[in-house]
Short mmCIF file of C-alpha atoms in Angstrom, two decimals:
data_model
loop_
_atom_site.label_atom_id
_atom_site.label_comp_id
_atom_site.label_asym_id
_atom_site.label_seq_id
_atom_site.Cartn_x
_atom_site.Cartn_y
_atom_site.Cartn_z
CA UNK A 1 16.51 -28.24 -30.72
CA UNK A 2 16.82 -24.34 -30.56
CA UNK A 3 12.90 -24.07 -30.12
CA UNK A 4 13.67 -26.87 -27.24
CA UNK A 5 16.50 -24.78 -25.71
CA UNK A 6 14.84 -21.29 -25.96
CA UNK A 7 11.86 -22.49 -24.40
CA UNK A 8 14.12 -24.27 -21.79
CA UNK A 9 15.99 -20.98 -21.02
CA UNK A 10 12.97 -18.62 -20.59
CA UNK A 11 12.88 -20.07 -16.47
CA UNK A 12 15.95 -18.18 -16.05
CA UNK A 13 15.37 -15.79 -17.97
CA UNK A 14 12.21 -14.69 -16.34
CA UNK A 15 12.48 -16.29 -13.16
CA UNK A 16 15.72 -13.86 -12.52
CA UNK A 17 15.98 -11.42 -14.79
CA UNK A 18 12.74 -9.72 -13.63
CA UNK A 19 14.14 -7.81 -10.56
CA UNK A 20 15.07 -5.20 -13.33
CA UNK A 21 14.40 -3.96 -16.42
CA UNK A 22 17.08 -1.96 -17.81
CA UNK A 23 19.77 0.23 -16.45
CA UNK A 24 20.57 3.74 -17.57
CA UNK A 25 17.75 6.12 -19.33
CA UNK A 26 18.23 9.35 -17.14
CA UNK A 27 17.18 8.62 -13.80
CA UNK A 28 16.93 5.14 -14.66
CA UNK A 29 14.58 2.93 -15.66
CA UNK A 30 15.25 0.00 -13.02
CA UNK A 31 14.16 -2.05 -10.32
CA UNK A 32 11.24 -4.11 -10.51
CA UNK A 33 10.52 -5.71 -7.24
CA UNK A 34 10.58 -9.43 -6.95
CA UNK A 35 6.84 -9.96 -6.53
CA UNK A 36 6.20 -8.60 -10.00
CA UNK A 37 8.11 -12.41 -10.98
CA UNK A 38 4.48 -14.03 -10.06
CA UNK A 39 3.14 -11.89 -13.13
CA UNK A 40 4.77 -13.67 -15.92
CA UNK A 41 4.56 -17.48 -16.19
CA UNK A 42 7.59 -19.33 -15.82
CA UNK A 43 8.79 -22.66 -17.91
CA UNK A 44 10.82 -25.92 -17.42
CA UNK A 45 14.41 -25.46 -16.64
CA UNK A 46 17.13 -25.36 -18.97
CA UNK A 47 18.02 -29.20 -20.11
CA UNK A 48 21.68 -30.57 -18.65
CA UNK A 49 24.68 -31.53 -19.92
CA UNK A 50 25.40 -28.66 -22.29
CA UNK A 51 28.94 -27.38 -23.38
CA UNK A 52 30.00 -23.96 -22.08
CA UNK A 53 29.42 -21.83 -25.31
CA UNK A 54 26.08 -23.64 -25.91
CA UNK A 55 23.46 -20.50 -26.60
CA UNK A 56 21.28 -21.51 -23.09
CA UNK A 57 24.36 -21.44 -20.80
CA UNK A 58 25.86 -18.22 -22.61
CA UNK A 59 22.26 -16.36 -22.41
CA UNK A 60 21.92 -17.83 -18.87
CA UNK A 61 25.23 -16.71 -17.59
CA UNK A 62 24.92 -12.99 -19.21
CA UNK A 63 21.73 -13.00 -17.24
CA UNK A 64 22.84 -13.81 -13.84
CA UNK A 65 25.89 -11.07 -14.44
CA UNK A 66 23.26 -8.57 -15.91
CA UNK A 67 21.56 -9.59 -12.27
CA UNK A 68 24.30 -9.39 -10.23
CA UNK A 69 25.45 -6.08 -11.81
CA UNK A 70 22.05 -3.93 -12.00
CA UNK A 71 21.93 -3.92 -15.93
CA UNK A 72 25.75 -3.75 -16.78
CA UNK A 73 26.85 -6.41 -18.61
CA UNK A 74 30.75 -7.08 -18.33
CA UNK A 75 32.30 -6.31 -21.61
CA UNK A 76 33.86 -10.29 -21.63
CA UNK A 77 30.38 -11.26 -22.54
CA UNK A 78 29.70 -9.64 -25.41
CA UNK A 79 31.65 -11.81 -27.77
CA UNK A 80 30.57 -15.04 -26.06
CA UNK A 81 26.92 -13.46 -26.98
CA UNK A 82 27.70 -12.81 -30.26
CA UNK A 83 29.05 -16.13 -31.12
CA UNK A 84 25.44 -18.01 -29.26
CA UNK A 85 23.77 -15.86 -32.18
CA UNK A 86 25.65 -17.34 -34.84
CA UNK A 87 24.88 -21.09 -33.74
CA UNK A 88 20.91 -19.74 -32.78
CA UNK A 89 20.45 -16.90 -35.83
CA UNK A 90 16.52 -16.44 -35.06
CA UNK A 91 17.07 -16.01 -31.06
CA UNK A 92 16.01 -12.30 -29.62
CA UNK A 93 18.00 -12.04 -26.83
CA UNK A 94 21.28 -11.32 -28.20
CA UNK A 95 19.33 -8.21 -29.31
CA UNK A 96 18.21 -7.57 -25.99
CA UNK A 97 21.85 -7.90 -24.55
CA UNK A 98 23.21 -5.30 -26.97
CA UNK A 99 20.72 -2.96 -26.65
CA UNK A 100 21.34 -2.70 -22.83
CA UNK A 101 24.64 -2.20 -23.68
CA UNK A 102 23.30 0.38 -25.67
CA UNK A 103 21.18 1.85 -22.73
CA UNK A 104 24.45 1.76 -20.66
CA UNK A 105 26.32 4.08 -23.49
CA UNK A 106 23.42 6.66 -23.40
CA UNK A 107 22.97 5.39 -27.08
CA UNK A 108 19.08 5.77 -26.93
CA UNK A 109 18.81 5.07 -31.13
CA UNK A 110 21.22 2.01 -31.34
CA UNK A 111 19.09 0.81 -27.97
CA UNK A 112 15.79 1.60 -30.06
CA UNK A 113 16.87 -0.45 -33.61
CA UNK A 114 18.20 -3.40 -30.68
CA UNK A 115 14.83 -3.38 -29.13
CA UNK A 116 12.68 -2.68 -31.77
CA UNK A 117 14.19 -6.16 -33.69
CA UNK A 118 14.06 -8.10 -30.12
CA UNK A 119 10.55 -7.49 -30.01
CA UNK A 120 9.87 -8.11 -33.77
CA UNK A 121 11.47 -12.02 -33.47
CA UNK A 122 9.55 -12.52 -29.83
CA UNK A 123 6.25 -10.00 -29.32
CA UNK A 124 6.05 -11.17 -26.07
CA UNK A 125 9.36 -10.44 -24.82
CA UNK A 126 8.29 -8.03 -21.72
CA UNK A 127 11.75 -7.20 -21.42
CA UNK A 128 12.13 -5.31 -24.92
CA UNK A 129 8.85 -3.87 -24.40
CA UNK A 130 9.20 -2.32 -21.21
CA UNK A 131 12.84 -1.10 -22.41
CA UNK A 132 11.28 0.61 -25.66
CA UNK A 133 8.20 1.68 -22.91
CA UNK A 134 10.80 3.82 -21.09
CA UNK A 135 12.83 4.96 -24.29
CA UNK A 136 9.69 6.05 -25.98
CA UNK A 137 8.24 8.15 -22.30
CA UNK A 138 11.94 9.49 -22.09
CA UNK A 139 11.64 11.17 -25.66
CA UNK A 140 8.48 12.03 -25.25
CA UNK A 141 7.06 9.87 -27.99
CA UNK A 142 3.09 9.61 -26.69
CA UNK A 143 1.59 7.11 -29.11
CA UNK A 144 4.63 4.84 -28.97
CA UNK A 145 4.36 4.64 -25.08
CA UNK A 146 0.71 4.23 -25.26
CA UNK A 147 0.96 1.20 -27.48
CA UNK A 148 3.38 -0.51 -25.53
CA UNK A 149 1.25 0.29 -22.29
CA UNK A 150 -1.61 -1.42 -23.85
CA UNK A 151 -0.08 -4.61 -24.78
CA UNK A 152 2.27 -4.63 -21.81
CA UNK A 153 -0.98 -4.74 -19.35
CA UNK A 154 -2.57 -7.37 -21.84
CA UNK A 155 0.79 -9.43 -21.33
CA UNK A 156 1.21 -9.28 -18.02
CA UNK A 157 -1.54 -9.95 -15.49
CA UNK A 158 -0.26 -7.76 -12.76
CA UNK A 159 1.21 -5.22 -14.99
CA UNK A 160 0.29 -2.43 -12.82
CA UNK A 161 2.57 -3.73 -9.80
CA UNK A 162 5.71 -3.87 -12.71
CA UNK A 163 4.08 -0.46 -14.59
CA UNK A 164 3.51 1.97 -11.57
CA UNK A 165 6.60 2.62 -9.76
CA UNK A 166 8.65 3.23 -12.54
CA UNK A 167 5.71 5.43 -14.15
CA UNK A 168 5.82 7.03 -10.93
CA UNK A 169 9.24 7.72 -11.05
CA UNK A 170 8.80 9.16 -14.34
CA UNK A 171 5.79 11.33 -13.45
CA UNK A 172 7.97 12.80 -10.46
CA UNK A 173 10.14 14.57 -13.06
CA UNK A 174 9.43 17.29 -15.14
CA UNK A 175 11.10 16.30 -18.03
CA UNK A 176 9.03 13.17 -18.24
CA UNK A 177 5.88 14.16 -15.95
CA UNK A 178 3.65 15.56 -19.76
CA UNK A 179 4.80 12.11 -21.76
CA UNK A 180 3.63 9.77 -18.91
CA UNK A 181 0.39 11.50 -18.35
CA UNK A 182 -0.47 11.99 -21.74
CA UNK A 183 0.38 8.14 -22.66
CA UNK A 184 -1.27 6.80 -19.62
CA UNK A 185 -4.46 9.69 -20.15
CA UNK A 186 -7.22 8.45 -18.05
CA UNK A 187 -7.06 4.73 -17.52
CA UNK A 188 -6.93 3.71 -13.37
CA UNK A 189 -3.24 3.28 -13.85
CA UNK A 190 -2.97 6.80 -13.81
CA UNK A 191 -5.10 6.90 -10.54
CA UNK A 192 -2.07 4.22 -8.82
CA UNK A 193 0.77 6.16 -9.84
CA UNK A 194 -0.73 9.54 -8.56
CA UNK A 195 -1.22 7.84 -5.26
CA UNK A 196 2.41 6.52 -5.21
CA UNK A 197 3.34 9.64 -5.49
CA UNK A 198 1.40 10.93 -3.20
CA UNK A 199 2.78 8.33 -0.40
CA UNK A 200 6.07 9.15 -1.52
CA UNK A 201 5.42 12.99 -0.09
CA UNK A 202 5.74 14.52 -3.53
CA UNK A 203 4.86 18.71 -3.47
CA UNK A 204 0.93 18.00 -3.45
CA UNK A 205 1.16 20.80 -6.39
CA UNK A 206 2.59 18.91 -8.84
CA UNK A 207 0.09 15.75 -8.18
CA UNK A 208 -2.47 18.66 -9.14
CA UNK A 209 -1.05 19.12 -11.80
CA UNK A 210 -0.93 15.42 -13.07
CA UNK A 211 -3.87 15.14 -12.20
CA UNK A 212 -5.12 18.58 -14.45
CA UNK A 213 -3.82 16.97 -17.51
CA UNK A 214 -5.50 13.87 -17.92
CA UNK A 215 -7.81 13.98 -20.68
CA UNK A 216 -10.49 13.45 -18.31
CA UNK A 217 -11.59 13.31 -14.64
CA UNK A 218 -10.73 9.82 -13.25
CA UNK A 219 -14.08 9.60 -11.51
CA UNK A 220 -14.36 7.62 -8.07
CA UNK A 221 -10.49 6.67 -8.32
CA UNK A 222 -9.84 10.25 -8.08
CA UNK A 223 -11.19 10.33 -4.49
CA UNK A 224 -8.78 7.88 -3.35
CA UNK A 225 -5.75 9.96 -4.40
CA UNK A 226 -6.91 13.04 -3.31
CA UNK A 227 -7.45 11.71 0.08
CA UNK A 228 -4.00 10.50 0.06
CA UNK A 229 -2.48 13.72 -0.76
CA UNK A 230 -4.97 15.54 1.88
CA UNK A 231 -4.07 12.65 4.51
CA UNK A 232 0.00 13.66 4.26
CA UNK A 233 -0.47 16.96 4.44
CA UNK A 234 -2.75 16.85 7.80
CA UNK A 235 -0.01 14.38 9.03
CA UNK A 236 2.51 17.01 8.41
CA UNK A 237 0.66 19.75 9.92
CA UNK A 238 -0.20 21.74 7.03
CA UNK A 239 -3.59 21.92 7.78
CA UNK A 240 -4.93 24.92 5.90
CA UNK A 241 -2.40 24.43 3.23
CA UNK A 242 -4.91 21.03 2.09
CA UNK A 243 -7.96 22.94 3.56
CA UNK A 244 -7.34 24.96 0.21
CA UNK A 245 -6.30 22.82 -1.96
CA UNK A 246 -9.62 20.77 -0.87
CA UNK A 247 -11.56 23.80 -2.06
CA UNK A 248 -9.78 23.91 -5.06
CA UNK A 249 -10.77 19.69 -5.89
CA UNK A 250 -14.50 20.56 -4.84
CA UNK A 251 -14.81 23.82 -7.19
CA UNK A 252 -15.25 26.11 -3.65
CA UNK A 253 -14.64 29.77 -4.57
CA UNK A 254 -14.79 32.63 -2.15
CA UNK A 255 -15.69 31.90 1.78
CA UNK A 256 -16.28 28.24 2.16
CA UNK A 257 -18.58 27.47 5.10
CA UNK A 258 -17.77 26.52 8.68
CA UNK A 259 -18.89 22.19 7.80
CA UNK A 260 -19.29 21.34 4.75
CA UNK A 261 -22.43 19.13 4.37
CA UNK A 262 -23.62 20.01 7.17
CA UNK A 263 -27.31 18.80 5.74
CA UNK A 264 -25.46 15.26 4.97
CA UNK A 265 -26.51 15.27 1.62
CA UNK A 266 -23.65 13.21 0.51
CA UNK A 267 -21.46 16.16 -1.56
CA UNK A 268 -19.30 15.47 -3.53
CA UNK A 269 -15.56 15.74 -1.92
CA UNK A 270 -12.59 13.75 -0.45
CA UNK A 271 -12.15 13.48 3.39
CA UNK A 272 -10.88 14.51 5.75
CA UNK A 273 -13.04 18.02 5.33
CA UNK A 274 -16.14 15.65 4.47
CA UNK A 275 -17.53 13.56 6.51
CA UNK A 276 -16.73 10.14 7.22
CA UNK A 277 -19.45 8.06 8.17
CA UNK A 278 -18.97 4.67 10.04
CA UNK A 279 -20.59 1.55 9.18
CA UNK A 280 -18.67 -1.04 11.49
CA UNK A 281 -19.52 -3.26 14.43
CA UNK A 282 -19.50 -0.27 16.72
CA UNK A 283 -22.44 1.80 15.07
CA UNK A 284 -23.85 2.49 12.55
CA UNK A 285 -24.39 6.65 10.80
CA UNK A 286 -26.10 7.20 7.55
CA UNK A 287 -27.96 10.31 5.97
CA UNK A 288 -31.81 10.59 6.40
CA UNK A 289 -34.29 11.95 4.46
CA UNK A 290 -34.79 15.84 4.97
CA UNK A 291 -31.24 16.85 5.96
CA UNK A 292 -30.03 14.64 8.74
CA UNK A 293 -28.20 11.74 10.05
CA UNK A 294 -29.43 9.19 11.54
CA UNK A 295 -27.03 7.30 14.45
CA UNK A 296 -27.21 3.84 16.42
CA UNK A 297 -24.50 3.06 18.75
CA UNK A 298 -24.40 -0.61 20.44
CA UNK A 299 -22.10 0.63 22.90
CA UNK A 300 -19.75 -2.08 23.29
CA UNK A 301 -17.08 -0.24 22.26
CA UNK A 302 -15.74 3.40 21.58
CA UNK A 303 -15.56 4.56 18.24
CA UNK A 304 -16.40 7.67 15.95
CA UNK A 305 -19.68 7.72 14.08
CA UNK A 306 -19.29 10.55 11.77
CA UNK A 307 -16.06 12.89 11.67
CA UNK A 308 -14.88 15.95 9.28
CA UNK A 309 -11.64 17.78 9.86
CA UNK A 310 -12.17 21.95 10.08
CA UNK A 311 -9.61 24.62 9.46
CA UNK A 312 -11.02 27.15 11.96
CA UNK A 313 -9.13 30.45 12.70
CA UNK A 314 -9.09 31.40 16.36
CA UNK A 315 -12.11 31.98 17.70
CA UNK A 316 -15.01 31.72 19.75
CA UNK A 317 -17.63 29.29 18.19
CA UNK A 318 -21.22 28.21 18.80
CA UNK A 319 -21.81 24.06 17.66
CA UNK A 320 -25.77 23.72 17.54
CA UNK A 321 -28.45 21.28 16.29
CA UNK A 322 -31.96 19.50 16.93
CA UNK A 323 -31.94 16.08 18.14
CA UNK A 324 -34.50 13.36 18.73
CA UNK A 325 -34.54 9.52 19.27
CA UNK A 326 -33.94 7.13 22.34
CA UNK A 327 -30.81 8.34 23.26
CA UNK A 328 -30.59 8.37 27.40
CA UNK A 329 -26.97 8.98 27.86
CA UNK A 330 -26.96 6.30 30.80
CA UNK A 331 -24.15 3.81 30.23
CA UNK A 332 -22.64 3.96 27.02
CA UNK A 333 -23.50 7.21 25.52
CA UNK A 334 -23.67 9.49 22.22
CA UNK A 335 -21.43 12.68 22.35
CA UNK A 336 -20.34 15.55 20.17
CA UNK A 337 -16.12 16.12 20.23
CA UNK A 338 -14.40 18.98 18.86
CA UNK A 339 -10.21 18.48 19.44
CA UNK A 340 -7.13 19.75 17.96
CA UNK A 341 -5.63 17.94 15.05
CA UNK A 342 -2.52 18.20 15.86
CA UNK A 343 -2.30 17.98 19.94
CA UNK A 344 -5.71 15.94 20.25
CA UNK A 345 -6.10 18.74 22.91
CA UNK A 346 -10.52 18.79 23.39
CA UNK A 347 -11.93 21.87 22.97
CA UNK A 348 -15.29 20.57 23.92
CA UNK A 349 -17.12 17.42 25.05
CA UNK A 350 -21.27 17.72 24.98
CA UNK A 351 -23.08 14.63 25.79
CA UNK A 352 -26.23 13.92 23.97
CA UNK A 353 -28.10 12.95 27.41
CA UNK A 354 -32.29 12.99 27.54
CA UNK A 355 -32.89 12.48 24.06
CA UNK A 356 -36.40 11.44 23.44
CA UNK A 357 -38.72 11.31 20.05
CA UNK A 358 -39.42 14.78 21.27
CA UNK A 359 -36.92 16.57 19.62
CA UNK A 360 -35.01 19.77 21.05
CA UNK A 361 -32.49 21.86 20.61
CA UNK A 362 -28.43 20.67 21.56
CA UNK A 363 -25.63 23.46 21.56
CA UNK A 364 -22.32 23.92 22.56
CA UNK A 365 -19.48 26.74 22.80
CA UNK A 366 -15.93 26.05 22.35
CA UNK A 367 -12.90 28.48 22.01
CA UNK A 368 -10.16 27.60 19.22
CA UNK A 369 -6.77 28.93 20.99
CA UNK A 370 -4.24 31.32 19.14
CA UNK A 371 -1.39 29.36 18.05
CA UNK A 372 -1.49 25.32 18.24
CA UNK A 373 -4.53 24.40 16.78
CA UNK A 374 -4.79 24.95 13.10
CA UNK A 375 -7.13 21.74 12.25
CA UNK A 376 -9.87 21.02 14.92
CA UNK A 377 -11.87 17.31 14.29
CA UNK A 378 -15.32 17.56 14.70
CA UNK A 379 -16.38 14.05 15.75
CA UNK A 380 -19.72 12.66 16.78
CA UNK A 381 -18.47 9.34 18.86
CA UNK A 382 -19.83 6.43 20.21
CA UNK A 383 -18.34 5.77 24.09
CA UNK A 384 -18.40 3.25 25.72
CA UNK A 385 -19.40 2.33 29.15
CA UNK A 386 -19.08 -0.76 31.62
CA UNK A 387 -22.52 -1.81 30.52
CA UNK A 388 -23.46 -1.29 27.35
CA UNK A 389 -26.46 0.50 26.13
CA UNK A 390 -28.01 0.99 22.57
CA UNK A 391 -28.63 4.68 21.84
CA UNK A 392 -30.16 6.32 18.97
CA UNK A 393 -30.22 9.07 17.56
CA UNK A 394 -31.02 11.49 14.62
CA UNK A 395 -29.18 14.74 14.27
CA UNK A 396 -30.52 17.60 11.92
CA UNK A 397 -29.92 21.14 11.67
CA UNK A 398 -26.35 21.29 12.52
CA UNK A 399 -25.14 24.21 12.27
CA UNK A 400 -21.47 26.07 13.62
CA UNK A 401 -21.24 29.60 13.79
CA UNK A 402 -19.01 32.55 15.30
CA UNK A 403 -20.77 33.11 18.87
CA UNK A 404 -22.05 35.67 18.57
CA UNK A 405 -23.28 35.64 15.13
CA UNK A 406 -22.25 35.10 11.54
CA UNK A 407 -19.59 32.93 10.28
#
């Protein structure tokens, strides 16, 4: 009959008691949102007819007020609790209850023995694991964290929806930011929380140096964070600010040049000071053989083909290149843009008009203003025209100089 009733209960249990995990730690080690309820599998509901201070209604009660009250657990309770255990001796949850108490109190060791013994009569009580989880990363205890990680993701099959904000959260503070990193080290999860952070508009600085600490590079998911962090500052207007930092996540040193890639050799780097090459229903840009990209635009629509953000100082500059291919200009048309980031004010406009299988020479001068301007997109765009045209077109030599000479 317990086994009945415990399995009964764990609807409840789950079904509700997921929107947090446990109250208190520090900063707090709360708030699960409601989606992460679809990760853990739910059972039947708890059976009817039951007398007040049977163990299902007591546990079930304590867990709507635990609910209701964000992890504080009115002190009535606790003998009501303690009297379920006696009639249901092997139960866990009683553990669980005190040891929130025990959270509550700042009590971290009482919390630990309460937790520990939860998860010792239940292993797969997510709830005592992911309260020991943040115990263990708030006193720095590595291994312990690491261990709980690894069975909490093999528990849970979207664990990193229930994991990452609260890692986040953890990573965000200095006190904590070592323990999560080292604990999480270089698994993707690592990767999700960085990018959290980074859409959270944490100092870019200290997602460096997260990111410096793993054991090891995260490989391709490192692009997608670093874009991130790049993307918010370019939003913000720090343009040169993430210019450097860019340098700094492609190993850059000294004078980097004007456009990087501008062979389209595919370098390493995150955009937006690499290029971005489109691949939709618009066009189509990819790198050639022999230093060059090679364009088709179906001109049914406007889009960009290939775009890079610079960090120019003011200036006079000289955009040049060869180009060949069956690119008339007439209708929809191929053209070179250079804008501001910030004002999308152009700074020039050149056409790519007369281009045969012949190829020649295409340049353009453009002036970057004083104040105003401190990204400028380079874009190579498809536009569009009342009767579509297919143009092609393959750029090489591209080159962007001071006019006048030098860089």
């Amino acid at each position: 009959m317990a086994d009945a009733g415990r399995r009964a209960r764990g609807a409840l249990w789950w079904a509700r008691l997921l929107v947090l995990i446990v109250a208190a730690i520090g900063v707090g080690w709360v708030a699960v949102n409601v989606t992460a309820m679809r990760a853990f599998p739910l059972r039947t509901g708890i059976p009817q007819r039951l007398d007040a201070n049977h163990p299902d209604i007591v546990f079930r009660e304590a867990a709507e007020a635990l609910l209701s009250n964000r992890g504080r657990l009115p002190a009535q309770f606790y003998p009501r609790i303690a009297e379920a255990a006696k009639r249901e001796p092997l139960s866990a949850e009683p553990y669980m209850f005190f040891a929130m108490q025990a959270l509550e109190q700042q009590d971290l060791a009482r919390a630990e023995r309460l937790l520990t013994e939860a998860r010792r009569r239940d292993p797969r009580l997510r709830l005592a694991r992911l309260a020991l989880l943040g115990v263990y990363l708030q006193t720095n205890r590595v291994a312990e964290a690491s261990e709980e990680i690894a069975v909490i993701v093999r528990l849970v099959p979207r664990a990193e929806q229930l994991l990452v904000p609260e890692l986040a959260r953890l990573a965000a503070a200095p006190a904590t930011a070592d323990a999560v990193v080292a604990a999480i080290g270089d698994d993707p999860l690592m990767a999700a929380v960085i990018v959290r952070l980074a859409q959270q508009n944490l100092d870019p600085e200290h997602l460096l140096r997260l990111a410096a600490r793993q054991p090891r590079a995260a490989g391709a998911a490192a692009t997608g964070w670093q874009a991130t962090v790049l993307d918010m500052m370019v939003r913000r207007g720090e343009v040169r600010r993430a210019h450097r930092i860019w340098q700094r996540l492609v190993g850059i040193s000294g004078t980097p040049p004007l456009v990087y890639d501008a062979r389209f050799e595919g370098r390493p780097g995150p955009v937006p000071f690499n290029w971005a090459l489109s691949g939709s229903g618009a066009g189509v840009a990819e790198p050639a053989a022999g230093g060059a990209l090679d364009v088709e635009y179906y001109g049914r629509a406007s889009a960009p083909l290939a775009s890079q953000l610079l960090a120019l100082q003011p200036g006079r500059y000289r955009l040049a290149m060869r180009a060949e291919g069956s690119a008339t200009g007439e209708g929809s048309r191929i053209e070179w843009n250079v804008a501001c980031s910030g004002s999308g004010a152009v700074l020039a406009a050149e056409p790519l008009r007369d281009i045969t299988y012949n190829p020649r020479d295409v340049a353009v001068e453009f002036t970057v203003p004083a104040s105003g301007c401190e990204g400028q997109w380079l874009r190579l765009q498809g536009v569009a025209a009342e009767f579509p045209t297919t143009q092609a077109v393959k750029i090489s030599e591209l080159s962007l100089q001071r006019a006048g000479g030098g860089q």
